[in-house]
Amino acid sequence: LTSDPWFLCSDLSLLHSLVQVQPLPGVSAVLLPVLPIVSPSHFVLRLAGQQEAVAQLVAAMTSRPPPVEQGWRIGRHQSLAVLHEGAWCRGVAVKKTEEQYSVYRVDFGDLVLAVRDSLRPLAAEHLALAPACLQVCLAGVGPAEGEVWQGDLIQVSDRLMIL
C-alpha cells in the first residue's frame, strides 16, 4: 500500500466539482494514483485516508478467512471476498472466463484473476467500510486524434500523476 507514489490535491472541492460528488466526511485530501493509468481521461485514485482501515480489514479477513458456503453462487457484479497473493480482500465479480473469474478489488483499484476456490461470500461486517478506490473519468477529455490514446501520452499522464 505504501509503495505507490503520492498525488497531492490540496483542494478537494476542485476535484469534487470535476467529478460531481460530495466530499466524504473524514476523507484525507491525499489521493494516490493506481498505476498504470489506462488513459489521461480514465484512471483510479486510492483514498489515502482509508489505507490504514483497509490494511486492518485485509489483516482481519486474512487471519479469519471467510467460510466456504455450500451452494453459494457467484453473480455478475456481486460483492465477494477474494484471495489474492495470500491475502483476503474485498472485490466485485466482473466476468467469468472458463474456470477463472475477473475480480475488481475495490480497495486497490485493480482487476485480478481468481479461481472459484479463491472466492467466498463477503461477510456483512466487511461492507461497512466504503471502497478505498475511485474510478475517475474526466468529462470532455479525449485524444486529440482518433478514439485511442497513444502510449506516449499515457506515459506522460503517469509521470504527471506522481509529481
Tab-separated table of C-alpha atoms in Angstrom:
chain	number	residue	atom	x	y	z
A	1	LEU	CA	0.000	0.000	0.000
A	2	THR	CA	2.759	2.469	0.797
A	3	SER	CA	4.857	1.885	-2.328
A	4	ASP	CA	2.527	3.849	-4.617
A	5	PRO	CA	3.544	7.413	-5.490
A	6	TRP	CA	1.621	10.266	-3.863
A	7	PHE	CA	-0.616	12.668	-5.692
A	8	LEU	CA	-1.496	15.661	-3.525
A	9	CYS	CA	-4.727	17.504	-4.095
A	10	SER	CA	-4.790	20.462	-1.705
A	11	ASP	CA	-8.315	21.494	-2.667
A	12	LEU	CA	-10.726	18.565	-2.820
A	13	SER	CA	-13.553	20.935	-3.776
A	14	LEU	CA	-11.941	21.300	-7.228
A	15	LEU	CA	-11.793	17.519	-7.657
A	16	HIS	CA	-15.364	17.149	-6.381
A	17	SER	CA	-16.609	19.789	-8.819
A	18	LEU	CA	-14.905	17.926	-11.660
A	19	VAL	CA	-16.382	14.536	-10.786
A	20	GLN	CA	-19.628	15.917	-9.286
A	21	VAL	CA	-19.529	14.107	-5.949
A	22	GLN	CA	-19.895	15.395	-2.419
A	23	PRO	CA	-16.883	15.339	-0.072
A	24	LEU	CA	-16.855	12.297	2.206
A	25	PRO	CA	-16.568	13.000	5.940
A	26	GLY	CA	-13.178	12.066	7.352
A	27	VAL	CA	-11.550	11.501	3.944
A	28	SER	CA	-7.991	12.744	3.623
A	29	ALA	CA	-7.097	15.245	0.892
A	30	VAL	CA	-4.263	12.973	-0.195
A	31	LEU	CA	-5.015	10.775	-3.188
A	32	LEU	CA	-2.816	8.012	-4.542
A	33	PRO	CA	-2.909	7.135	-8.225
A	34	VAL	CA	-3.150	3.458	-9.055
A	35	LEU	CA	-0.617	2.871	-11.815
A	36	PRO	CA	-0.532	2.197	-14.669
A	37	ILE	CA	-3.095	4.732	-15.835
A	38	VAL	CA	-5.477	3.426	-18.508
A	39	SER	CA	-5.653	6.828	-20.161
A	40	PRO	CA	-5.471	10.514	-19.170
A	41	SER	CA	-9.284	10.539	-19.129
A	42	HIS	CA	-9.782	7.284	-17.153
A	43	PHE	CA	-7.803	6.330	-14.078
A	44	VAL	CA	-8.156	5.164	-10.480
A	45	LEU	CA	-7.426	7.120	-7.300
A	46	ARG	CA	-6.965	5.473	-3.913
A	47	LEU	CA	-8.067	7.458	-0.851
A	48	ALA	CA	-5.030	7.760	1.410
A	49	GLY	CA	-7.206	8.296	4.461
A	50	GLN	CA	-8.577	4.779	4.017
A	51	GLN	CA	-5.221	2.963	3.826
A	52	GLU	CA	-4.915	2.085	7.497
A	53	ALA	CA	-8.521	0.894	7.687
A	54	VAL	CA	-8.058	-1.200	4.532
A	55	ALA	CA	-4.844	-2.725	5.900
A	56	GLN	CA	-6.674	-3.649	9.119
A	57	LEU	CA	-9.594	-5.089	7.140
A	58	VAL	CA	-7.306	-7.209	4.942
A	59	ALA	CA	-5.402	-8.417	8.026
A	60	ALA	CA	-8.659	-9.341	9.784
A	61	MET	CA	-10.045	-11.133	6.720
A	62	THR	CA	-6.760	-13.000	6.206
A	63	SER	CA	-6.426	-14.054	9.858
A	64	ARG	CA	-10.041	-15.300	9.846
A	65	PRO	CA	-10.748	-16.332	6.234
A	66	PRO	CA	-14.362	-16.205	5.096
A	67	PRO	CA	-16.049	-19.599	5.461
A	68	VAL	CA	-16.930	-21.783	2.489
A	69	GLU	CA	-20.690	-21.803	1.900
A	70	GLN	CA	-22.037	-24.854	0.109
A	71	GLY	CA	-24.260	-23.945	-2.830
A	72	TRP	CA	-23.067	-20.328	-2.936
A	73	ARG	CA	-23.313	-18.946	-6.459
A	74	ILE	CA	-21.350	-16.025	-7.867
A	75	GLY	CA	-23.386	-13.475	-9.782
A	76	ARG	CA	-22.128	-10.761	-12.071
A	77	HIS	CA	-21.198	-7.574	-10.156
A	78	GLN	CA	-21.527	-9.434	-6.856
A	79	SER	CA	-19.530	-8.269	-3.837
A	80	LEU	CA	-17.279	-11.031	-2.565
A	81	ALA	CA	-14.051	-11.881	-0.787
A	82	VAL	CA	-11.109	-12.822	-2.998
A	83	LEU	CA	-7.834	-14.491	-2.023
A	84	HIS	CA	-5.017	-12.796	-3.947
A	85	GLU	CA	-1.311	-13.302	-3.260
A	86	GLY	CA	-2.023	-14.837	0.141
A	87	ALA	CA	-4.361	-12.110	1.427
A	88	TRP	CA	-8.153	-11.920	1.513
A	89	CYS	CA	-9.656	-8.654	0.285
A	90	ARG	CA	-12.927	-7.234	-0.974
A	91	GLY	CA	-13.880	-7.418	-4.611
A	92	VAL	CA	-16.643	-7.437	-7.185
A	93	ALA	CA	-17.092	-10.258	-9.694
A	94	VAL	CA	-16.788	-8.745	-13.154
A	95	LYS	CA	-16.594	-11.657	-15.570
A	96	LYS	CA	-16.229	-15.422	-15.715
A	97	THR	CA	-13.987	-16.986	-18.353
A	98	GLU	CA	-13.871	-20.778	-18.351
A	99	GLU	CA	-12.524	-21.644	-14.865
A	100	GLN	CA	-11.371	-18.157	-13.836
A	101	TYR	CA	-13.152	-15.061	-12.632
A	102	SER	CA	-12.107	-11.475	-13.228
A	103	VAL	CA	-12.496	-9.634	-9.921
A	104	TYR	CA	-12.168	-5.896	-9.393
A	105	ARG	CA	-10.546	-5.255	-5.996
A	106	VAL	CA	-12.469	-2.250	-4.654
A	107	ASP	CA	-9.774	-1.179	-2.195
A	108	PHE	CA	-6.834	-1.483	-4.590
A	109	GLY	CA	-8.362	-0.433	-7.916
A	110	ASP	CA	-7.077	-3.361	-9.939
A	111	LEU	CA	-8.503	-6.338	-11.772
A	112	VAL	CA	-7.238	-9.780	-10.769
A	113	LEU	CA	-7.939	-13.293	-11.975
A	114	ALA	CA	-9.042	-15.874	-9.422
A	115	VAL	CA	-10.200	-19.478	-9.455
A	116	ARG	CA	-13.503	-20.430	-7.806
A	117	ASP	CA	-11.772	-21.808	-4.685
A	118	SER	CA	-10.279	-18.337	-4.054
A	119	LEU	CA	-13.697	-16.666	-3.864
A	120	ARG	CA	-16.062	-16.589	-0.899
A	121	PRO	CA	-19.145	-14.659	0.193
A	122	LEU	CA	-18.293	-11.293	1.736
A	123	ALA	CA	-19.455	-11.000	5.341
A	124	ALA	CA	-21.847	-8.116	6.065
A	125	GLU	CA	-19.396	-6.720	8.638
A	126	HIS	CA	-16.874	-6.123	5.837
A	127	LEU	CA	-19.306	-3.971	3.851
A	128	ALA	CA	-19.319	-1.112	6.392
A	129	LEU	CA	-16.076	0.467	5.139
A	130	ALA	CA	-16.517	2.440	1.902
A	131	PRO	CA	-14.369	1.283	-1.048
A	132	ALA	CA	-10.932	2.901	-0.908
A	133	CYS	CA	-10.640	3.475	-4.664
A	134	LEU	CA	-12.478	5.777	-7.009
A	135	GLN	CA	-12.603	5.154	-10.739
A	136	VAL	CA	-12.262	8.553	-12.377
A	137	CYS	CA	-13.372	9.567	-15.846
A	138	LEU	CA	-12.859	13.198	-16.804
A	139	ALA	CA	-15.682	14.532	-18.958
A	140	GLY	CA	-14.623	16.259	-22.138
A	141	VAL	CA	-11.093	14.856	-22.079
A	142	GLY	CA	-10.162	12.730	-25.060
A	143	PRO	CA	-7.393	12.021	-27.536
A	144	ALA	CA	-6.595	14.811	-29.992
A	145	GLU	CA	-6.869	12.379	-32.899
A	146	GLY	CA	-8.990	9.255	-33.145
A	147	GLU	CA	-10.532	7.351	-30.254
A	148	VAL	CA	-7.452	5.733	-28.695
A	149	TRP	CA	-4.828	7.426	-26.526
A	150	GLN	CA	-1.300	6.987	-27.791
A	151	GLY	CA	1.184	5.217	-25.498
A	152	ASP	CA	3.424	8.245	-25.063
A	153	LEU	CA	0.510	10.364	-23.779
A	154	ILE	CA	-0.392	7.688	-21.242
A	155	GLN	CA	3.244	7.632	-20.038
A	156	VAL	CA	3.168	11.424	-19.638
A	157	SER	CA	-0.031	11.066	-17.578
A	158	ASP	CA	1.687	8.505	-15.351
A	159	ARG	CA	4.548	10.963	-14.747
A	160	LEU	CA	2.225	13.919	-14.089
A	161	MET	CA	0.248	11.918	-11.533
A	162	ILE	CA	3.336	11.211	-9.435
A	163	LEU	CA	4.674	14.778	-9.398
